Amino acid sequence: MDIIVQKYGGTSVNSPELRDKIVENVIKAREDGIATVLVVSAMGRKGEAYATDTLQNLIPAHYKDSRFMDMLISCGEIISTTVIATHLMDYGIEAISLTGGQAGILTDSTYGSANIVKVDGTYLQELLEEGKVPIVAGFQGQNEKGEITTLGRGGSDTSAVLLGITLKAKNVEIFTDVDGIMTADPKLVPNAKLIEEINYDDVFQLAQYGAKVIHPKAVDLAMQYNIPLKVINTSKYGESIGTLINNHPTNSAGLVAAVAHEYGKIQWSLSTKTRDKEIFKLMASNNISIDMINIFIDQSVFITNDIHKEKLIKILEENKIDYKYVNHCTKITIIGSKIRGVPGIMAKIMASLEGDISILQTSDSHTTISILVPTDVANRAVNLLHGSFNL
Ligand code: ADP
Ligand code: MG
């Protein structure tokens, strides 16, 4: 029996019409002789009743990453499983709603970002053999004591891939509200194009550099086990092919595959002569991750996410380090596994940006080049780069 795992994101489960689409998808797979396991996210986006953010705000923020918070925010996905399972039942499809733990996802006790210890697919296999459709709560597992843990942001993508690997699924389908992986975020770049096939490496980079359409951890796992991923628009299943992600090295057309961006960055410049080692250690022990790091003789420049602002200022002042910072920055990255060693890309980036768009900093790797720009010009910069690389 062929198995596919279908993951439905928050916007794909929160209306009766979309839930009808899910029913159609399950029926269609059945007709093709394929059994489905569904992984679902909490219904809706920020601000909506059962969305993760809404639940999270019911208790004070200092409970973040605690057992309490995980008990609370895991409810969003559990609600979805039952709403969808009963919807399938009403169409005559035997379905069963399951927590992550009931589906066999076992983790350690790192609340808020639990690590996978083991995935036991025995029960899911039994259910599939009985002809049932398991609907599994994404983004969660359970520890050895049976307590619910959550896997961190984007965790439902990871749940789906984990189950896909365990059940030796033919592929994992990620259903969402856009047509697939695009050459840039379509909400920001109106003429972003669908990428029909792309390799794991490029998507991993894309996800890592801010394209939230799929979570990097999920891509990394799929790559390790060579399980093909598809990203599909829930409301266009059957009409639009979406994106196929696999290990085909030549999959990405052109030199640059896509442009990604991440808002909410702060650029820091510290006057550091002798104490810099200490300060880097302190940032690490306070879980402040830094990026775009440039160390000079008398100064260190790097960026952080803006959520760390107050914490970092406190550390710097306590340690009497002179600092300056630039608020409201956006990191924009162009990605392509063919960038490797090609000359002139930075020149092209510079030429494509209009004069009033200042570049605050750059960094690069074999397959990416990133620039930091003020957020108020970021959308324009993303569109200009997207245009100049013919994406
Ligand atoms: P879901 O709730 O289905 O998991 P997400 O919000 O996590 O949905 O991811 C889908 C969103 O990712 C899209 O609505 C789109 O705005 C955004 N996105 C960012 N970059 C890209 C990209 N390169 N291709 C497609 N979507 C992207
Ligand atoms: Mg998502």
Short mmCIF file of C-alpha atoms and ligand atoms in Angstrom, two decimals:
data_model
loop_
_atom_site.label_atom_id
_atom_site.label_comp_id
_atom_site.label_asym_id
_atom_site.label_seq_id
_atom_site.Cartn_x
_atom_site.Cartn_y
_atom_site.Cartn_z
CA MET A 1 0.00 0.00 0.00
CA ASP A 2 1.40 3.39 -1.01
CA ILE A 3 1.22 6.07 1.65
CA ILE A 4 1.42 9.83 1.40
CA VAL A 5 1.52 12.31 4.25
CA GLN A 6 -0.40 15.52 3.66
CA LYS A 7 0.24 18.52 5.87
CA TYR A 8 -2.32 21.31 5.99
CA GLY A 9 -1.20 24.73 7.25
CA GLY A 10 -3.24 27.12 9.37
CA THR A 11 -4.97 28.87 6.48
CA SER A 12 -5.81 25.56 4.82
CA VAL A 13 -8.01 24.27 7.63
CA ASN A 14 -10.00 27.25 8.81
CA SER A 15 -13.03 27.35 6.55
CA PRO A 16 -15.65 24.73 5.68
CA GLU A 17 -14.86 25.21 1.96
CA LEU A 18 -11.19 24.41 2.51
CA ARG A 19 -12.10 21.44 4.67
CA ASP A 20 -14.19 20.20 1.74
CA LYS A 21 -11.01 20.46 -0.35
CA ILE A 22 -9.23 18.27 2.18
CA VAL A 23 -11.99 15.68 1.85
CA GLU A 24 -11.64 15.79 -1.96
CA ASN A 25 -7.88 15.30 -1.68
CA VAL A 26 -8.25 12.27 0.56
CA ILE A 27 -10.87 10.75 -1.75
CA LYS A 28 -8.72 11.42 -4.81
CA ALA A 29 -5.71 9.71 -3.21
CA ARG A 30 -7.92 6.74 -2.27
CA GLU A 31 -9.10 6.38 -5.84
CA ASP A 32 -5.44 6.20 -6.85
CA GLY A 33 -4.93 3.42 -4.27
CA ILE A 34 -2.98 5.64 -1.88
CA ALA A 35 -3.55 5.81 1.87
CA THR A 36 -3.20 9.21 3.49
CA VAL A 37 -2.02 10.42 6.87
CA LEU A 38 -2.91 14.04 7.56
CA VAL A 39 -0.91 16.41 9.72
CA VAL A 40 -2.70 19.63 10.62
CA SER A 41 -1.78 23.02 12.05
CA ALA A 42 -3.87 25.21 14.32
CA MET A 43 -6.74 26.94 12.51
CA GLY A 44 -6.13 30.44 11.18
CA ARG A 45 -3.42 33.04 11.44
CA LYS A 46 -2.38 35.54 14.09
CA GLY A 47 -5.41 37.12 15.77
CA GLU A 48 -7.83 34.30 15.03
CA ALA A 49 -9.47 32.40 17.88
CA TYR A 50 -7.54 29.13 17.85
CA ALA A 51 -4.29 30.28 16.24
CA THR A 52 -1.09 29.55 18.14
CA ASP A 53 -0.38 33.24 18.83
CA THR A 54 -3.83 33.76 20.31
CA LEU A 55 -3.48 30.80 22.66
CA GLN A 56 0.03 31.86 23.61
CA ASN A 57 -1.23 35.28 24.72
CA LEU A 58 -3.65 33.76 27.23
CA ILE A 59 -0.84 33.45 29.79
CA PRO A 60 2.09 35.78 30.58
CA ALA A 61 5.08 35.70 28.24
CA HIS A 62 7.48 34.53 30.96
CA TYR A 63 5.90 31.08 30.69
CA LYS A 64 7.42 30.75 27.21
CA ASP A 65 9.17 27.39 26.75
CA SER A 66 7.51 25.86 29.84
CA ARG A 67 5.33 22.83 30.33
CA PHE A 68 2.38 25.21 30.87
CA MET A 69 2.91 26.96 27.56
CA ASP A 70 3.24 23.67 25.68
CA MET A 71 0.01 22.34 27.24
CA LEU A 72 -1.71 25.51 26.12
CA ILE A 73 -0.43 26.06 22.59
CA SER A 74 -0.64 22.40 21.61
CA CYS A 75 -4.44 22.70 21.93
CA GLY A 76 -4.72 24.61 18.63
CA GLU A 77 -3.60 21.62 16.58
CA ILE A 78 -5.66 19.18 18.66
CA ILE A 79 -8.79 21.23 17.92
CA SER A 80 -7.96 21.09 14.19
CA THR A 81 -7.53 17.31 14.21
CA THR A 82 -11.00 16.77 15.59
CA VAL A 83 -12.71 19.36 13.38
CA ILE A 84 -11.16 17.74 10.31
CA ALA A 85 -11.61 14.14 11.42
CA THR A 86 -15.33 14.68 12.03
CA HIS A 87 -15.62 16.50 8.69
CA LEU A 88 -14.18 13.41 6.97
CA MET A 89 -16.48 11.12 9.00
CA ASP A 90 -19.49 13.08 7.76
CA TYR A 91 -18.42 12.25 4.20
CA GLY A 92 -18.27 8.56 5.10
CA ILE A 93 -14.50 8.38 5.53
CA GLU A 94 -13.31 6.60 8.68
CA ALA A 95 -10.99 9.09 10.34
CA ILE A 96 -9.35 9.35 13.74
CA SER A 97 -7.88 12.40 15.47
CA LEU A 98 -4.55 11.93 17.26
CA THR A 99 -2.16 14.01 19.34
CA GLY A 100 1.47 13.95 18.20
CA GLY A 101 2.28 11.56 21.04
CA GLN A 102 -0.55 9.17 20.13
CA ALA A 103 0.84 9.15 16.59
CA GLY A 104 4.18 7.99 18.00
CA ILE A 105 6.25 11.19 18.04
CA LEU A 106 8.45 10.94 21.11
CA THR A 107 10.66 13.82 22.24
CA ASP A 108 12.88 14.97 25.07
CA SER A 109 11.55 17.52 27.60
CA THR A 110 12.89 20.71 26.00
CA TYR A 111 9.56 22.53 26.17
CA GLY A 112 9.02 24.96 23.32
CA SER A 113 11.56 23.35 21.01
CA ALA A 114 11.65 19.67 21.85
CA ASN A 115 14.09 17.35 20.13
CA ILE A 116 12.86 14.15 18.54
CA VAL A 117 13.93 11.01 20.37
CA LYS A 118 12.05 8.46 18.31
CA VAL A 119 9.06 8.08 16.04
CA ASP A 120 7.11 4.88 16.47
CA GLY A 121 4.83 4.28 13.49
CA THR A 122 3.24 1.05 14.74
CA TYR A 123 -0.13 2.50 15.70
CA LEU A 124 -0.42 4.59 12.53
CA GLN A 125 0.36 1.49 10.45
CA GLU A 126 -2.40 -0.43 12.24
CA LEU A 127 -4.89 2.37 11.61
CA LEU A 128 -3.94 2.53 7.93
CA GLU A 129 -4.35 -1.23 7.59
CA GLU A 130 -7.86 -0.87 9.05
CA GLY A 131 -8.57 1.65 6.28
CA LYS A 132 -8.73 4.64 8.64
CA VAL A 133 -7.37 8.11 7.95
CA PRO A 134 -5.25 9.32 10.89
CA ILE A 135 -5.37 13.09 11.45
CA VAL A 136 -2.33 14.01 13.51
CA ALA A 137 -1.79 17.23 15.47
CA GLY A 138 1.28 18.90 14.00
CA PHE A 139 3.99 20.74 15.91
CA GLN A 140 3.86 18.44 18.94
CA GLY A 141 5.15 15.25 20.48
CA GLN A 142 5.29 13.76 23.93
CA ASN A 143 8.10 13.09 26.38
CA GLU A 144 8.82 9.86 28.25
CA LYS A 145 6.34 10.83 30.97
CA GLY A 146 3.58 11.25 28.40
CA GLU A 147 3.54 15.04 28.68
CA ILE A 148 2.90 17.14 25.60
CA THR A 149 5.87 19.00 24.14
CA THR A 150 6.02 21.35 21.14
CA LEU A 151 8.61 21.33 18.39
CA GLY A 152 9.06 25.08 17.79
CA ARG A 153 7.88 27.34 15.00
CA GLY A 154 7.14 25.64 11.70
CA GLY A 155 6.99 22.39 13.64
CA SER A 156 4.05 20.97 11.68
CA ASP A 157 6.19 20.74 8.56
CA THR A 158 8.68 18.75 10.61
CA SER A 159 5.95 16.48 12.05
CA ALA A 160 4.80 15.67 8.52
CA VAL A 161 8.27 14.80 7.26
CA LEU A 162 9.03 12.71 10.36
CA LEU A 163 5.87 10.66 9.82
CA GLY A 164 6.63 10.41 6.11
CA ILE A 165 10.06 8.97 6.84
CA THR A 166 8.74 6.56 9.47
CA LEU A 167 5.92 5.27 7.28
CA LYS A 168 8.17 5.13 4.19
CA ALA A 169 5.71 7.40 2.42
CA LYS A 170 5.98 7.96 -1.33
CA ASN A 171 6.12 11.67 -0.66
CA VAL A 172 5.11 14.40 1.75
CA GLU A 173 2.72 17.05 0.49
CA ILE A 174 2.75 20.47 2.19
CA PHE A 175 -0.57 22.23 1.51
CA THR A 176 -0.60 25.98 1.96
CA ASP A 177 -2.12 29.26 0.73
CA VAL A 178 0.29 29.94 -2.17
CA ASP A 179 0.93 28.00 -5.39
CA GLY A 180 4.19 26.46 -4.21
CA ILE A 181 7.75 27.64 -3.72
CA MET A 182 8.02 30.91 -5.63
CA THR A 183 10.97 33.00 -6.74
CA ALA A 184 10.14 35.42 -3.88
CA ASP A 185 7.36 35.88 -1.34
CA PRO A 186 4.31 36.47 -3.60
CA LYS A 187 2.76 38.70 -0.93
CA LEU A 188 5.59 41.15 -1.48
CA VAL A 189 6.62 40.52 -5.09
CA PRO A 190 3.48 40.41 -7.24
CA ASN A 191 5.26 38.88 -10.24
CA ALA A 192 7.04 36.13 -8.30
CA LYS A 193 6.98 32.91 -10.35
CA LEU A 194 6.25 29.37 -9.33
CA ILE A 195 9.32 27.12 -9.23
CA GLU A 196 8.07 23.75 -10.45
CA GLU A 197 11.13 21.75 -9.42
CA ILE A 198 13.91 22.69 -7.05
CA ASN A 199 16.53 20.77 -5.11
CA TYR A 200 16.64 20.36 -1.33
CA ASP A 201 19.74 22.54 -1.00
CA ASP A 202 18.16 25.59 -2.58
CA VAL A 203 14.92 25.24 -0.64
CA PHE A 204 16.82 24.70 2.57
CA GLN A 205 18.72 27.95 2.00
CA LEU A 206 15.53 29.74 1.02
CA ALA A 207 13.82 28.59 4.22
CA GLN A 208 16.86 29.35 6.32
CA TYR A 209 17.01 32.90 4.96
CA GLY A 210 13.42 33.73 5.74
CA ALA A 211 10.99 32.20 3.20
CA LYS A 212 8.57 30.78 5.72
CA VAL A 213 6.68 28.68 3.16
CA ILE A 214 8.46 25.58 4.52
CA HIS A 215 10.54 25.03 7.62
CA PRO A 216 14.29 24.40 7.14
CA LYS A 217 14.35 21.51 9.60
CA ALA A 218 11.68 19.70 7.57
CA VAL A 219 13.68 20.19 4.36
CA ASP A 220 16.86 18.98 6.04
CA LEU A 221 15.17 15.80 7.28
CA ALA A 222 13.57 15.12 3.90
CA MET A 223 16.98 15.54 2.25
CA GLN A 224 18.66 13.13 4.66
CA TYR A 225 16.10 10.44 3.90
CA ASN A 226 15.66 11.42 0.27
CA ILE A 227 11.90 11.68 0.57
CA PRO A 228 10.36 13.93 -2.11
CA LEU A 229 8.40 16.94 -0.89
CA LYS A 230 5.64 18.77 -2.71
CA VAL A 231 4.32 22.23 -1.89
CA ILE A 232 0.78 22.70 -3.16
CA ASN A 233 -1.97 25.31 -3.02
CA THR A 234 -4.84 23.73 -1.04
CA SER A 235 -7.54 25.36 -3.09
CA LYS A 236 -5.93 24.44 -6.43
CA TYR A 237 -5.10 20.75 -5.89
CA GLY A 238 -5.40 18.95 -9.19
CA GLU A 239 -5.23 22.19 -11.23
CA SER A 240 -1.80 23.44 -10.24
CA ILE A 241 1.20 21.16 -9.94
CA GLY A 242 2.89 23.13 -7.19
CA THR A 243 6.57 22.60 -6.46
CA LEU A 244 8.44 19.30 -6.38
CA ILE A 245 11.48 19.28 -4.12
CA ASN A 246 14.02 16.50 -4.56
CA ASN A 247 17.74 15.96 -4.92
CA HIS A 248 18.01 16.60 -8.62
CA PRO A 249 21.12 18.82 -8.85
CA THR A 250 20.12 20.77 -11.93
CA ASN A 251 16.61 21.49 -10.83
CA SER A 252 16.95 25.20 -10.32
CA ALA A 253 16.81 27.18 -13.51
CA GLY A 254 19.05 30.23 -13.89
CA LEU A 255 21.89 31.41 -11.76
CA VAL A 256 19.77 32.68 -8.91
CA ALA A 257 16.84 30.53 -7.82
CA ALA A 258 15.06 32.98 -5.55
CA VAL A 259 15.17 36.01 -3.27
CA ALA A 260 14.29 35.73 0.41
CA HIS A 261 13.94 38.39 3.06
CA GLU A 262 13.70 38.65 6.82
CA TYR A 263 12.38 41.74 8.55
CA GLY A 264 13.04 42.60 12.18
CA LYS A 265 16.83 42.79 12.30
CA ILE A 266 19.04 45.17 14.27
CA GLN A 267 22.60 46.00 13.25
CA TRP A 268 25.02 46.39 16.16
CA SER A 269 28.49 47.97 16.19
CA LEU A 270 30.51 47.40 19.35
CA SER A 271 33.81 49.04 20.21
CA THR A 272 35.62 45.96 21.30
CA LYS A 273 39.31 45.67 21.86
CA THR A 274 40.12 43.28 24.64
CA ARG A 275 36.76 42.19 25.92
CA ASP A 276 35.20 40.89 22.74
CA LYS A 277 35.62 37.22 23.56
CA GLU A 278 33.71 37.68 26.81
CA ILE A 279 30.87 39.50 25.14
CA PHE A 280 30.42 36.83 22.48
CA LYS A 281 30.31 34.19 25.19
CA LEU A 282 27.72 36.20 27.13
CA MET A 283 25.51 36.57 24.09
CA ALA A 284 25.71 32.84 23.46
CA SER A 285 24.87 31.92 27.05
CA ASN A 286 21.85 34.26 26.84
CA ASN A 287 20.64 32.53 23.67
CA ILE A 288 21.16 35.61 21.52
CA SER A 289 22.16 34.36 18.12
CA ILE A 290 24.12 36.71 15.94
CA ASP A 291 24.58 36.81 12.23
CA MET A 292 26.40 38.74 9.45
CA ILE A 293 29.41 38.95 11.74
CA ASN A 294 32.34 41.21 10.80
CA ILE A 295 35.19 41.54 13.25
CA PHE A 296 37.63 44.45 12.81
CA ILE A 297 40.60 45.48 14.97
CA ASP A 298 38.62 47.92 17.06
CA GLN A 299 35.05 47.06 16.32
CA SER A 300 32.64 44.16 15.88
CA VAL A 301 29.61 44.48 13.64
CA PHE A 302 26.78 41.94 13.54
CA ILE A 303 23.00 41.66 13.46
CA THR A 304 20.43 40.09 15.78
CA ASN A 305 16.68 39.68 15.71
CA ASP A 306 14.98 42.71 17.24
CA ILE A 307 13.39 40.59 20.00
CA HIS A 308 16.83 40.47 21.65
CA LYS A 309 17.24 44.24 21.77
CA GLU A 310 16.54 44.93 25.47
CA LYS A 311 18.42 41.86 26.65
CA LEU A 312 21.52 42.75 24.62
CA ILE A 313 21.50 46.41 25.67
CA LYS A 314 21.43 45.27 29.30
CA ILE A 315 24.41 42.95 28.78
CA LEU A 316 26.40 45.63 26.94
CA GLU A 317 25.76 48.25 29.60
CA GLU A 318 26.57 45.91 32.46
CA ASN A 319 29.86 45.16 30.75
CA LYS A 320 30.56 48.82 29.92
CA ILE A 321 30.93 48.24 26.21
CA ASP A 322 30.43 51.16 23.84
CA TYR A 323 27.79 50.31 21.28
CA LYS A 324 25.68 51.74 18.51
CA TYR A 325 22.76 50.13 16.78
CA VAL A 326 20.54 50.61 13.75
CA ASN A 327 16.92 49.58 14.29
CA HIS A 328 14.48 48.36 11.62
CA CYS A 329 16.74 46.50 9.23
CA THR A 330 15.86 43.77 6.75
CA LYS A 331 18.18 41.06 5.52
CA ILE A 332 17.69 40.18 1.86
CA THR A 333 19.35 37.10 0.40
CA ILE A 334 19.70 35.84 -3.13
CA ILE A 335 20.01 32.09 -3.36
CA GLY A 336 21.18 29.65 -5.98
CA SER A 337 23.41 26.57 -5.92
CA LYS A 338 24.94 27.81 -9.19
CA ILE A 339 26.23 31.07 -7.63
CA ARG A 340 29.33 29.18 -6.51
CA GLY A 341 32.38 31.01 -7.82
CA VAL A 342 30.55 33.10 -10.42
CA PRO A 343 32.13 36.60 -10.62
CA GLY A 344 30.17 39.84 -10.81
CA ILE A 345 27.11 38.95 -8.75
CA MET A 346 27.77 41.61 -6.14
CA ALA A 347 28.30 44.15 -8.93
CA LYS A 348 24.93 43.18 -10.37
CA ILE A 349 23.25 43.56 -6.98
CA MET A 350 24.73 47.04 -6.55
CA ALA A 351 23.71 48.07 -10.06
CA SER A 352 20.15 46.89 -9.62
CA LEU A 353 19.42 48.92 -6.48
CA GLU A 354 18.28 52.51 -6.84
CA GLY A 355 20.53 55.24 -5.40
CA ASP A 356 18.53 55.90 -2.26
CA ILE A 357 18.69 52.27 -1.11
CA SER A 358 21.69 52.06 1.18
CA ILE A 359 23.37 48.75 1.85
CA LEU A 360 24.32 48.63 5.53
CA GLN A 361 26.26 45.37 5.37
CA THR A 362 26.78 42.26 3.24
CA SER A 363 27.71 38.63 3.79
CA ASP A 364 27.95 35.61 1.56
CA SER A 365 28.39 31.87 1.35
CA HIS A 366 28.99 29.54 -1.62
CA THR A 367 25.37 29.63 -2.61
CA THR A 368 24.00 32.87 -1.17
CA ILE A 369 24.66 36.59 -1.00
CA SER A 370 22.92 38.66 1.67
CA ILE A 371 22.56 42.40 2.04
CA LEU A 372 21.20 44.35 4.99
CA VAL A 373 19.01 47.35 4.14
CA PRO A 374 16.71 49.69 6.08
CA THR A 375 13.27 48.09 6.33
CA ASP A 376 11.50 51.10 4.82
CA VAL A 377 13.17 50.41 1.45
CA ALA A 378 13.26 46.61 1.77
CA ASN A 379 10.18 45.77 -0.30
CA ARG A 380 11.44 47.91 -3.15
CA ALA A 381 14.90 46.35 -2.89
CA VAL A 382 13.47 42.81 -3.01
CA ASN A 383 11.44 43.68 -6.12
CA LEU A 384 14.42 45.31 -7.84
CA LEU A 385 16.69 42.34 -7.16
CA HIS A 386 13.98 39.95 -8.26
CA GLY A 387 13.66 41.89 -11.52
CA SER A 388 17.34 42.27 -12.25
CA PHE A 389 18.06 38.54 -11.89
CA ASN A 390 15.19 37.77 -14.28
CA LEU A 391 13.35 35.69 -11.77
P1 ADP B 1 1.10 27.58 6.46
O1 ADP B 1 0.21 28.11 7.51
O2 ADP B 1 0.38 26.91 5.35
O3 ADP B 1 2.23 26.75 7.00
P2 ADP B 1 2.99 29.77 6.11
O4 ADP B 1 2.51 31.14 6.40
O5 ADP B 1 3.86 29.11 7.12
O6 ADP B 1 1.72 28.86 5.76
O7 ADP B 1 3.76 29.76 4.71
C1 ADP B 1 3.16 30.23 3.55
C2 ADP B 1 3.56 31.68 3.28
O8 ADP B 1 4.96 31.73 2.98
C3 ADP B 1 2.93 32.27 2.06
O9 ADP B 1 1.67 32.81 2.35
C4 ADP B 1 3.94 33.32 1.59
O10 ADP B 1 3.56 34.64 1.96
C5 ADP B 1 5.20 32.98 2.37
N1 ADP B 1 6.40 32.90 1.52
C6 ADP B 1 7.59 33.52 1.79
N2 ADP B 1 8.49 33.27 0.84
C7 ADP B 1 7.89 32.48 -0.08
C8 ADP B 1 8.33 31.87 -1.30
N3 ADP B 1 9.56 32.04 -1.78
N4 ADP B 1 7.44 31.11 -1.96
C9 ADP B 1 6.19 30.92 -1.49
N5 ADP B 1 5.72 31.46 -0.35
C10 ADP B 1 6.55 32.24 0.37
MG MG B 2 4.18 27.16 7.82
#
